[in-house]
């Protein structure tokens, strides 16, 4: 195979290319029946190429986990659209993806059973790793829960502990990464029978878990996730909410994965062989499960029109209610639990 540098691409040709991922959108359902992924790559020529990739098979699209991964595209069609050069899938398109970290094993990610990978390919991946280590900054969006702040968008590597349907347009994911948020995390309270997951394990980890509401096009992905799997959630949004109770103001941190694919929003399952999962497992094993115990304050109110039906989030002026009263309330309504900041 002959590989074309990105600064030598010409419209109307079909080429093979290597590049470092600068931006990507995890595969998502297009308006038709195909899955789509958008990938922007760059190589040693410092030229960027945005690729629009389509396939009826989710796994046939590049298996990219983060910016800095390295991709190899075979039979990529080059076209010029609005004076911009771009790549699109053509007949026989195939891809390999590699971790971009220096020193990491060079293991191709692909759904194809048959592919060619030579010593020259190995050298090209290594050369791109070396180049990227000095020419591309590490991803600043990949954070741990202990480092997140309000009104922030970030990528999270985590383990799924539980999941539940909220309504047709939103879905609840309970996750953890072994660290604790700087603000108490809000809770969506639902009936235990609705929640899929090990309830005793979730309760044991309650100081370290967060509740994430995902919306719209991400719901069908969330439904398919297996409890216990390792995830990367892209462009997760934090919001800080406050409430007044007993003459004091308490704050809670909300987590939302909004609908759409702007800024690469999406969810991807990570394999256990991924180096980030190795680090996550170490963080989970060393997590302090008993530090900074919270006392739950539960808030009850009419559903907020700005959120899905049945979801009530804590707002200033809402009164705290006893667990017994909440348990006796309408089972069809979903409430939020606000956890106060523990004393220093």
PDB file of C-alpha atoms in Angstrom, residues 14-299:
ATOM      1  CA  UNK A  14      -9.072   7.444  -3.678  1.00  0.00           C
ATOM      2  CA  UNK A  15      -6.163   7.214  -1.266  1.00  0.00           C
ATOM      3  CA  UNK A  16      -4.695   5.486   1.772  1.00  0.00           C
ATOM      4  CA  UNK A  17      -3.721   7.773   4.660  1.00  0.00           C
ATOM      5  CA  UNK A  18      -2.350   7.766   8.185  1.00  0.00           C
ATOM      6  CA  UNK A  19      -3.098  10.496  10.729  1.00  0.00           C
ATOM      7  CA  UNK A  20      -3.457  11.512  14.366  1.00  0.00           C
ATOM      8  CA  UNK A  21      -7.015  12.178  15.561  1.00  0.00           C
ATOM      9  CA  UNK A  22      -7.523  15.846  16.401  1.00  0.00           C
ATOM     10  CA  UNK A  23     -11.328  15.702  16.756  1.00  0.00           C
ATOM     11  CA  UNK A  24     -13.984  13.023  16.375  1.00  0.00           C
ATOM     12  CA  UNK A  25     -17.621  12.185  16.928  1.00  0.00           C
ATOM     13  CA  UNK A  26     -18.364   8.626  18.099  1.00  0.00           C
ATOM     14  CA  UNK A  27     -20.544   6.761  15.586  1.00  0.00           C
ATOM     15  CA  UNK A  28     -24.178   7.884  15.673  1.00  0.00           C
ATOM     16  CA  UNK A  29     -27.308   7.141  13.668  1.00  0.00           C
ATOM     17  CA  UNK A  30     -27.626   9.482  10.704  1.00  0.00           C
ATOM     18  CA  UNK A  31     -30.956  10.686   9.348  1.00  0.00           C
ATOM     19  CA  UNK A  32     -30.949   7.631   7.122  1.00  0.00           C
ATOM     20  CA  UNK A  33     -30.222   4.029   8.095  1.00  0.00           C
ATOM     21  CA  UNK A  34     -26.439   4.334   8.281  1.00  0.00           C
ATOM     22  CA  UNK A  35     -24.177   5.185  11.186  1.00  0.00           C
ATOM     23  CA  UNK A  36     -21.991   8.238  10.763  1.00  0.00           C
ATOM     24  CA  UNK A  37     -18.706   9.336  12.329  1.00  0.00           C
ATOM     25  CA  UNK A  38     -16.812  12.586  11.817  1.00  0.00           C
ATOM     26  CA  UNK A  39     -13.028  12.382  12.236  1.00  0.00           C
ATOM     27  CA  UNK A  40     -10.473  15.166  11.793  1.00  0.00           C
ATOM     28  CA  UNK A  41      -6.887  13.975  11.431  1.00  0.00           C
ATOM     29  CA  UNK A  42      -3.494  15.655  11.071  1.00  0.00           C
ATOM     30  CA  UNK A  43      -0.050  14.349  10.123  1.00  0.00           C
ATOM     31  CA  UNK A  44       3.586  15.518  10.051  1.00  0.00           C
ATOM     32  CA  UNK A  45       2.747  17.981   7.246  1.00  0.00           C
ATOM     33  CA  UNK A  46       0.551  19.894   9.735  1.00  0.00           C
ATOM     34  CA  UNK A  47      -2.380  19.673   7.305  1.00  0.00           C
ATOM     35  CA  UNK A  48      -5.799  18.759   8.695  1.00  0.00           C
ATOM     36  CA  UNK A  49      -8.351  16.562   6.941  1.00  0.00           C
ATOM     37  CA  UNK A  50     -11.965  16.152   8.065  1.00  0.00           C
ATOM     38  CA  UNK A  51     -13.513  12.820   7.097  1.00  0.00           C
ATOM     39  CA  UNK A  52     -17.246  12.014   6.927  1.00  0.00           C
ATOM     40  CA  UNK A  53     -17.564   8.271   7.351  1.00  0.00           C
ATOM     41  CA  UNK A  54     -20.744   6.223   6.854  1.00  0.00           C
ATOM     42  CA  UNK A  55     -21.538   2.537   7.332  1.00  0.00           C
ATOM     43  CA  UNK A  56     -24.546   0.352   7.990  1.00  0.00           C
ATOM     44  CA  UNK A  57     -22.418  -1.427  10.617  1.00  0.00           C
ATOM     45  CA  UNK A  58     -21.526   0.513  13.782  1.00  0.00           C
ATOM     46  CA  UNK A  59     -18.342  -1.508  14.347  1.00  0.00           C
ATOM     47  CA  UNK A  60     -17.095  -0.975  10.790  1.00  0.00           C
ATOM     48  CA  UNK A  61     -16.405   2.688  11.574  1.00  0.00           C
ATOM     49  CA  UNK A  62     -13.075   3.660  13.208  1.00  0.00           C
ATOM     50  CA  UNK A  63     -12.855   2.521  16.835  1.00  0.00           C
ATOM     51  CA  UNK A  64     -11.581   5.784  18.320  1.00  0.00           C
ATOM     52  CA  UNK A  65     -11.507   6.367  22.076  1.00  0.00           C
ATOM     53  CA  UNK A  66      -9.856   9.764  22.407  1.00  0.00           C
ATOM     54  CA  UNK A  67      -8.030  12.545  20.605  1.00  0.00           C
ATOM     55  CA  UNK A  68      -4.436  11.506  19.964  1.00  0.00           C
ATOM     56  CA  UNK A  69      -5.366   8.036  18.718  1.00  0.00           C
ATOM     57  CA  UNK A  70      -3.775   7.129  15.380  1.00  0.00           C
ATOM     58  CA  UNK A  71      -5.840   5.934  12.423  1.00  0.00           C
ATOM     59  CA  UNK A  72      -5.092   4.229   9.119  1.00  0.00           C
ATOM     60  CA  UNK A  73      -7.717   4.642   6.407  1.00  0.00           C
ATOM     61  CA  UNK A  74      -7.708   2.540   3.247  1.00  0.00           C
ATOM     62  CA  UNK A  75      -9.703   3.524   0.154  1.00  0.00           C
ATOM     63  CA  UNK A  76     -10.741   6.960   1.381  1.00  0.00           C
ATOM     64  CA  UNK A  77     -12.322   9.126  -1.321  1.00  0.00           C
ATOM     65  CA  UNK A  78     -11.122  12.732  -1.465  1.00  0.00           C
ATOM     66  CA  UNK A  79     -13.508  15.465  -2.556  1.00  0.00           C
ATOM     67  CA  UNK A  80     -13.595  19.262  -2.433  1.00  0.00           C
ATOM     68  CA  UNK A  81     -16.676  20.791  -0.829  1.00  0.00           C
ATOM     69  CA  UNK A  82     -17.022  24.582  -0.450  1.00  0.00           C
ATOM     70  CA  UNK A  83     -13.315  24.924  -1.237  1.00  0.00           C
ATOM     71  CA  UNK A  84     -12.440  22.543   1.615  1.00  0.00           C
ATOM     72  CA  UNK A  85     -10.798  19.180   1.024  1.00  0.00           C
ATOM     73  CA  UNK A  86     -12.551  16.347   2.848  1.00  0.00           C
ATOM     74  CA  UNK A  87     -12.520  12.567   2.953  1.00  0.00           C
ATOM     75  CA  UNK A  88     -15.559  10.306   2.612  1.00  0.00           C
ATOM     76  CA  UNK A  89     -16.049   6.561   2.621  1.00  0.00           C
ATOM     77  CA  UNK A  90     -15.889   4.732  -0.693  1.00  0.00           C
ATOM     78  CA  UNK A  91     -16.448   1.113  -1.662  1.00  0.00           C
ATOM     79  CA  UNK A  92     -14.101  -1.123   0.307  1.00  0.00           C
ATOM     80  CA  UNK A  93     -13.258   1.509   2.932  1.00  0.00           C
ATOM     81  CA  UNK A  94     -11.399   0.014   5.913  1.00  0.00           C
ATOM     82  CA  UNK A  95      -9.767   1.436   9.017  1.00  0.00           C
ATOM     83  CA  UNK A  96      -7.349   0.533  11.781  1.00  0.00           C
ATOM     84  CA  UNK A  97      -6.957   2.517  15.002  1.00  0.00           C
ATOM     85  CA  UNK A  98      -4.010   2.534  17.411  1.00  0.00           C
ATOM     86  CA  UNK A  99      -3.382   4.046  20.793  1.00  0.00           C
ATOM     87  CA  UNK A 100      -1.306   7.184  20.376  1.00  0.00           C
ATOM     88  CA  UNK A 101       0.616   6.974  23.652  1.00  0.00           C
ATOM     89  CA  UNK A 102       4.385   6.570  23.341  1.00  0.00           C
ATOM     90  CA  UNK A 103       5.475   3.142  24.516  1.00  0.00           C
ATOM     91  CA  UNK A 104       1.987   1.600  24.483  1.00  0.00           C
ATOM     92  CA  UNK A 105       1.594  -1.726  22.650  1.00  0.00           C
ATOM     93  CA  UNK A 106       0.789  -1.291  18.956  1.00  0.00           C
ATOM     94  CA  UNK A 107      -2.420  -3.309  18.717  1.00  0.00           C
ATOM     95  CA  UNK A 108      -4.758  -2.543  15.796  1.00  0.00           C
ATOM     96  CA  UNK A 109      -8.417  -1.960  16.637  1.00  0.00           C
ATOM     97  CA  UNK A 110     -10.715  -3.172  13.899  1.00  0.00           C
ATOM     98  CA  UNK A 111     -13.863  -5.196  13.374  1.00  0.00           C
ATOM     99  CA  UNK A 112     -12.337  -6.816  10.287  1.00  0.00           C
ATOM    100  CA  UNK A 113     -11.025 -10.359  10.577  1.00  0.00           C
ATOM    101  CA  UNK A 114      -8.558  -9.859   7.755  1.00  0.00           C
ATOM    102  CA  UNK A 115      -6.158  -6.944   7.421  1.00  0.00           C
ATOM    103  CA  UNK A 116      -2.556  -6.338   6.439  1.00  0.00           C
ATOM    104  CA  UNK A 117      -0.131  -4.832   8.967  1.00  0.00           C
ATOM    105  CA  UNK A 118       3.566  -4.831   8.101  1.00  0.00           C
ATOM    106  CA  UNK A 119       6.818  -3.714   9.661  1.00  0.00           C
ATOM    107  CA  UNK A 120       6.504  -0.498   7.652  1.00  0.00           C
ATOM    108  CA  UNK A 121       3.077   0.124   9.168  1.00  0.00           C
ATOM    109  CA  UNK A 122       4.577  -0.385  12.615  1.00  0.00           C
ATOM    110  CA  UNK A 123       7.218   2.242  11.831  1.00  0.00           C
ATOM    111  CA  UNK A 124       4.590   4.713  10.598  1.00  0.00           C
ATOM    112  CA  UNK A 125       2.577   4.394  13.810  1.00  0.00           C
ATOM    113  CA  UNK A 126       5.708   4.909  15.908  1.00  0.00           C
ATOM    114  CA  UNK A 127       6.742   7.941  13.842  1.00  0.00           C
ATOM    115  CA  UNK A 128       3.298   9.525  14.284  1.00  0.00           C
ATOM    116  CA  UNK A 129       3.420   8.873  18.025  1.00  0.00           C
ATOM    117  CA  UNK A 130       6.776  10.615  18.315  1.00  0.00           C
ATOM    118  CA  UNK A 131       5.612  13.544  16.205  1.00  0.00           C
ATOM    119  CA  UNK A 132       2.334  13.935  18.100  1.00  0.00           C
ATOM    120  CA  UNK A 133       4.102  13.871  21.483  1.00  0.00           C
ATOM    121  CA  UNK A 134       5.799  17.173  20.646  1.00  0.00           C
ATOM    122  CA  UNK A 135       3.272  18.793  18.293  1.00  0.00           C
ATOM    123  CA  UNK A 136      -0.114  18.027  19.869  1.00  0.00           C
ATOM    124  CA  UNK A 137      -1.166  18.986  23.375  1.00  0.00           C
ATOM    125  CA  UNK A 138      -2.737  16.304  25.599  1.00  0.00           C
ATOM    126  CA  UNK A 139      -6.522  16.247  25.748  1.00  0.00           C
ATOM    127  CA  UNK A 140      -7.561  18.799  28.389  1.00  0.00           C
ATOM    128  CA  UNK A 141     -11.154  17.585  28.260  1.00  0.00           C
ATOM    129  CA  UNK A 142     -10.461  14.198  29.866  1.00  0.00           C
ATOM    130  CA  UNK A 143     -10.992  14.706  33.614  1.00  0.00           C
ATOM    131  CA  UNK A 144     -11.619  12.762  36.805  1.00  0.00           C
ATOM    132  CA  UNK A 145     -14.662  13.519  38.929  1.00  0.00           C
ATOM    133  CA  UNK A 146     -12.507  15.036  41.667  1.00  0.00           C
ATOM    134  CA  UNK A 147     -11.321  17.696  39.200  1.00  0.00           C
ATOM    135  CA  UNK A 148     -14.597  18.757  37.587  1.00  0.00           C
ATOM    136  CA  UNK A 149     -16.076  22.202  38.148  1.00  0.00           C
ATOM    137  CA  UNK A 150     -19.546  23.671  37.567  1.00  0.00           C
ATOM    138  CA  UNK A 151     -20.504  24.892  34.085  1.00  0.00           C
ATOM    139  CA  UNK A 152     -17.909  22.703  32.425  1.00  0.00           C
ATOM    140  CA  UNK A 153     -17.848  20.301  29.486  1.00  0.00           C
ATOM    141  CA  UNK A 154     -15.499  17.345  29.812  1.00  0.00           C
ATOM    142  CA  UNK A 155     -14.897  13.696  28.916  1.00  0.00           C
ATOM    143  CA  UNK A 156     -15.231  11.084  31.659  1.00  0.00           C
ATOM    144  CA  UNK A 157     -13.815   7.560  31.929  1.00  0.00           C
ATOM    145  CA  UNK A 158     -15.981   5.579  34.344  1.00  0.00           C
ATOM    146  CA  UNK A 159     -17.657   2.290  35.240  1.00  0.00           C
ATOM    147  CA  UNK A 160     -21.405   1.813  34.891  1.00  0.00           C
ATOM    148  CA  UNK A 161     -23.048   0.696  38.153  1.00  0.00           C
ATOM    149  CA  UNK A 162     -26.722   1.067  37.316  1.00  0.00           C
ATOM    150  CA  UNK A 163     -29.153   2.339  34.709  1.00  0.00           C
ATOM    151  CA  UNK A 164     -32.847   3.128  34.483  1.00  0.00           C
ATOM    152  CA  UNK A 165     -35.432   4.481  32.077  1.00  0.00           C
ATOM    153  CA  UNK A 166     -36.708   7.914  33.071  1.00  0.00           C
ATOM    154  CA  UNK A 167     -38.931   8.630  30.101  1.00  0.00           C
ATOM    155  CA  UNK A 168     -38.745   8.301  26.327  1.00  0.00           C
ATOM    156  CA  UNK A 169     -36.392  11.261  25.983  1.00  0.00           C
ATOM    157  CA  UNK A 170     -34.033  10.707  28.918  1.00  0.00           C
ATOM    158  CA  UNK A 171     -32.183   7.882  30.640  1.00  0.00           C
ATOM    159  CA  UNK A 172     -30.335   7.599  33.964  1.00  0.00           C
ATOM    160  CA  UNK A 173     -26.782   6.241  34.284  1.00  0.00           C
ATOM    161  CA  UNK A 174     -25.157   5.694  37.691  1.00  0.00           C
ATOM    162  CA  UNK A 175     -21.353   5.682  37.351  1.00  0.00           C
ATOM    163  CA  UNK A 176     -18.145   6.127  39.339  1.00  0.00           C
ATOM    164  CA  UNK A 177     -14.415   6.572  38.693  1.00  0.00           C
ATOM    165  CA  UNK A 178     -13.045   6.049  42.222  1.00  0.00           C
ATOM    166  CA  UNK A 179     -12.824   9.759  43.061  1.00  0.00           C
ATOM    167  CA  UNK A 180     -15.259  12.158  44.675  1.00  0.00           C
ATOM    168  CA  UNK A 181     -16.720  15.328  43.198  1.00  0.00           C
ATOM    169  CA  UNK A 182     -15.804  18.673  44.854  1.00  0.00           C
ATOM    170  CA  UNK A 183     -19.554  19.313  45.330  1.00  0.00           C
ATOM    171  CA  UNK A 184     -22.196  16.794  46.413  1.00  0.00           C
ATOM    172  CA  UNK A 185     -23.764  15.099  43.427  1.00  0.00           C
ATOM    173  CA  UNK A 186     -27.528  15.317  42.915  1.00  0.00           C
ATOM    174  CA  UNK A 187     -29.563  12.120  42.926  1.00  0.00           C
ATOM    175  CA  UNK A 188     -32.496  10.994  40.836  1.00  0.00           C
ATOM    176  CA  UNK A 189     -34.616   8.792  43.079  1.00  0.00           C
ATOM    177  CA  UNK A 190     -36.508   6.013  41.351  1.00  0.00           C
ATOM    178  CA  UNK A 191     -38.075   2.783  42.490  1.00  0.00           C
ATOM    179  CA  UNK A 192     -35.511   0.054  43.117  1.00  0.00           C
ATOM    180  CA  UNK A 193     -37.370  -2.322  40.837  1.00  0.00           C
ATOM    181  CA  UNK A 194     -36.765   0.042  37.915  1.00  0.00           C
ATOM    182  CA  UNK A 195     -33.023   0.363  38.460  1.00  0.00           C
ATOM    183  CA  UNK A 196     -30.881  -2.278  36.780  1.00  0.00           C
ATOM    184  CA  UNK A 197     -27.756  -2.990  38.828  1.00  0.00           C
ATOM    185  CA  UNK A 198     -26.522  -4.393  42.140  1.00  0.00           C
ATOM    186  CA  UNK A 199     -28.408  -2.208  44.635  1.00  0.00           C
ATOM    187  CA  UNK A 200     -26.272  -3.205  47.623  1.00  0.00           C
ATOM    188  CA  UNK A 201     -23.081  -2.402  45.686  1.00  0.00           C
ATOM    189  CA  UNK A 202     -24.503   0.938  44.570  1.00  0.00           C
ATOM    190  CA  UNK A 203     -25.451   1.789  48.159  1.00  0.00           C
ATOM    191  CA  UNK A 204     -21.970   0.846  49.359  1.00  0.00           C
ATOM    192  CA  UNK A 205     -20.440   3.214  46.813  1.00  0.00           C
ATOM    193  CA  UNK A 206     -23.011   6.001  47.222  1.00  0.00           C
ATOM    194  CA  UNK A 207     -20.413   8.591  48.311  1.00  0.00           C
ATOM    195  CA  UNK A 208     -18.508   8.099  45.051  1.00  0.00           C
ATOM    196  CA  UNK A 209     -21.288   7.629  42.506  1.00  0.00           C
ATOM    197  CA  UNK A 210     -22.865  10.278  40.304  1.00  0.00           C
ATOM    198  CA  UNK A 211     -26.168  10.286  38.447  1.00  0.00           C
ATOM    199  CA  UNK A 212     -26.061  11.298  34.790  1.00  0.00           C
ATOM    200  CA  UNK A 213     -29.137  12.089  32.732  1.00  0.00           C
ATOM    201  CA  UNK A 214     -28.636  11.451  29.017  1.00  0.00           C
ATOM    202  CA  UNK A 215     -31.076  12.779  26.459  1.00  0.00           C
ATOM    203  CA  UNK A 216     -32.582  12.250  23.016  1.00  0.00           C
ATOM    204  CA  UNK A 217     -30.329  10.390  20.556  1.00  0.00           C
ATOM    205  CA  UNK A 218     -28.078   9.038  23.347  1.00  0.00           C
ATOM    206  CA  UNK A 219     -30.954   7.155  25.026  1.00  0.00           C
ATOM    207  CA  UNK A 220     -30.855   4.187  22.627  1.00  0.00           C
ATOM    208  CA  UNK A 221     -27.104   3.817  23.294  1.00  0.00           C
ATOM    209  CA  UNK A 222     -27.627   4.047  27.070  1.00  0.00           C
ATOM    210  CA  UNK A 223     -30.278   1.317  26.971  1.00  0.00           C
ATOM    211  CA  UNK A 224     -27.831  -1.083  25.322  1.00  0.00           C
ATOM    212  CA  UNK A 225     -25.047  -0.606  27.886  1.00  0.00           C
ATOM    213  CA  UNK A 226     -24.199  -3.492  30.209  1.00  0.00           C
ATOM    214  CA  UNK A 227     -23.896  -2.806  33.929  1.00  0.00           C
ATOM    215  CA  UNK A 228     -20.259  -3.213  34.952  1.00  0.00           C
ATOM    216  CA  UNK A 229     -18.894  -2.053  31.609  1.00  0.00           C
ATOM    217  CA  UNK A 230     -16.283   0.692  31.313  1.00  0.00           C
ATOM    218  CA  UNK A 231     -17.360   3.820  29.476  1.00  0.00           C
ATOM    219  CA  UNK A 232     -16.076   7.042  28.058  1.00  0.00           C
ATOM    220  CA  UNK A 233     -18.743   9.743  28.007  1.00  0.00           C
ATOM    221  CA  UNK A 234     -17.883  12.683  25.769  1.00  0.00           C
ATOM    222  CA  UNK A 235     -18.815  16.346  26.358  1.00  0.00           C
ATOM    223  CA  UNK A 236     -20.563  15.755  29.673  1.00  0.00           C
ATOM    224  CA  UNK A 237     -22.005  18.988  31.117  1.00  0.00           C
ATOM    225  CA  UNK A 238     -21.963  20.026  34.793  1.00  0.00           C
ATOM    226  CA  UNK A 239     -24.367  22.509  36.343  1.00  0.00           C
ATOM    227  CA  UNK A 240     -24.361  23.769  39.934  1.00  0.00           C
ATOM    228  CA  UNK A 241     -27.733  24.125  41.638  1.00  0.00           C
ATOM    229  CA  UNK A 242     -28.501  25.524  45.065  1.00  0.00           C
ATOM    230  CA  UNK A 243     -31.351  25.247  47.566  1.00  0.00           C
ATOM    231  CA  UNK A 244     -32.180  26.832  50.879  1.00  0.00           C
ATOM    232  CA  UNK A 245     -32.918  24.531  53.775  1.00  0.00           C
ATOM    233  CA  UNK A 246     -32.924  25.298  57.501  1.00  0.00           C
ATOM    234  CA  UNK A 247     -31.448  28.766  56.932  1.00  0.00           C
ATOM    235  CA  UNK A 248     -28.489  27.490  54.941  1.00  0.00           C
ATOM    236  CA  UNK A 249     -27.734  27.222  51.261  1.00  0.00           C
ATOM    237  CA  UNK A 250     -26.598  23.861  49.940  1.00  0.00           C
ATOM    238  CA  UNK A 251     -25.139  23.137  46.539  1.00  0.00           C
ATOM    239  CA  UNK A 252     -25.329  20.087  44.312  1.00  0.00           C
ATOM    240  CA  UNK A 253     -23.624  19.235  41.034  1.00  0.00           C
ATOM    241  CA  UNK A 254     -25.776  17.998  38.142  1.00  0.00           C
ATOM    242  CA  UNK A 255     -24.457  15.944  35.211  1.00  0.00           C
ATOM    243  CA  UNK A 256     -26.115  16.017  31.780  1.00  0.00           C
ATOM    244  CA  UNK A 257     -25.290  14.539  28.393  1.00  0.00           C
ATOM    245  CA  UNK A 258     -27.353  16.733  26.099  1.00  0.00           C
ATOM    246  CA  UNK A 259     -28.875  15.569  22.839  1.00  0.00           C
ATOM    247  CA  UNK A 260     -27.162  15.930  19.486  1.00  0.00           C
ATOM    248  CA  UNK A 261     -23.565  15.286  18.457  1.00  0.00           C
ATOM    249  CA  UNK A 262     -22.084  18.801  18.656  1.00  0.00           C
ATOM    250  CA  UNK A 263     -18.603  18.928  20.196  1.00  0.00           C
ATOM    251  CA  UNK A 264     -18.364  15.142  19.889  1.00  0.00           C
ATOM    252  CA  UNK A 265     -21.103  14.309  22.424  1.00  0.00           C
ATOM    253  CA  UNK A 266     -21.611  10.587  22.814  1.00  0.00           C
ATOM    254  CA  UNK A 267     -20.886   7.391  24.728  1.00  0.00           C
ATOM    255  CA  UNK A 268     -18.402   4.667  23.881  1.00  0.00           C
ATOM    256  CA  UNK A 269     -17.711   1.350  25.641  1.00  0.00           C
ATOM    257  CA  UNK A 270     -14.019   0.815  26.402  1.00  0.00           C
ATOM    258  CA  UNK A 271     -12.512  -2.682  26.301  1.00  0.00           C
ATOM    259  CA  UNK A 272     -10.711  -4.002  29.368  1.00  0.00           C
ATOM    260  CA  UNK A 273      -7.494  -4.054  27.342  1.00  0.00           C
ATOM    261  CA  UNK A 274      -7.529  -0.248  27.050  1.00  0.00           C
ATOM    262  CA  UNK A 275      -4.715   1.428  29.030  1.00  0.00           C
ATOM    263  CA  UNK A 276      -7.125   4.023  30.461  1.00  0.00           C
ATOM    264  CA  UNK A 277      -9.280   1.180  31.792  1.00  0.00           C
ATOM    265  CA  UNK A 278      -6.190  -0.309  33.469  1.00  0.00           C
ATOM    266  CA  UNK A 279      -5.675   2.974  35.303  1.00  0.00           C
ATOM    267  CA  UNK A 280      -9.377   3.253  36.115  1.00  0.00           C
ATOM    268  CA  UNK A 281      -9.382  -0.215  37.687  1.00  0.00           C
ATOM    269  CA  UNK A 282      -6.462   0.811  39.921  1.00  0.00           C
ATOM    270  CA  UNK A 283      -8.359   3.945  40.967  1.00  0.00           C
ATOM    271  CA  UNK A 284     -11.472   1.895  41.754  1.00  0.00           C
ATOM    272  CA  UNK A 285      -9.512  -0.640  43.793  1.00  0.00           C
ATOM    273  CA  UNK A 286      -7.820   2.067  45.868  1.00  0.00           C
ATOM    274  CA  UNK A 287     -10.938   4.220  46.348  1.00  0.00           C
ATOM    275  CA  UNK A 288     -11.834   5.259  49.889  1.00  0.00           C
ATOM    276  CA  UNK A 289     -15.455   4.180  50.275  1.00  0.00           C
ATOM    277  CA  UNK A 290     -15.994   5.618  53.755  1.00  0.00           C
ATOM    278  CA  UNK A 291     -14.512   9.111  53.531  1.00  0.00           C
ATOM    279  CA  UNK A 292     -16.748  12.172  53.675  1.00  0.00           C
ATOM    280  CA  UNK A 293     -20.069  10.577  54.506  1.00  0.00           C
ATOM    281  CA  UNK A 294     -23.121  12.585  53.424  1.00  0.00           C
ATOM    282  CA  UNK A 295     -26.514  12.884  55.065  1.00  0.00           C
ATOM    283  CA  UNK A 296     -29.241  12.820  52.458  1.00  0.00           C
ATOM    284  CA  UNK A 297     -31.620  15.719  52.078  1.00  0.00           C
ATOM    285  CA  UNK A 298     -34.493  14.871  49.767  1.00  0.00           C
ATOM    286  CA  UNK A 299     -36.346  17.559  47.860  1.00  0.00           C
TER     287      UNK A 299
END
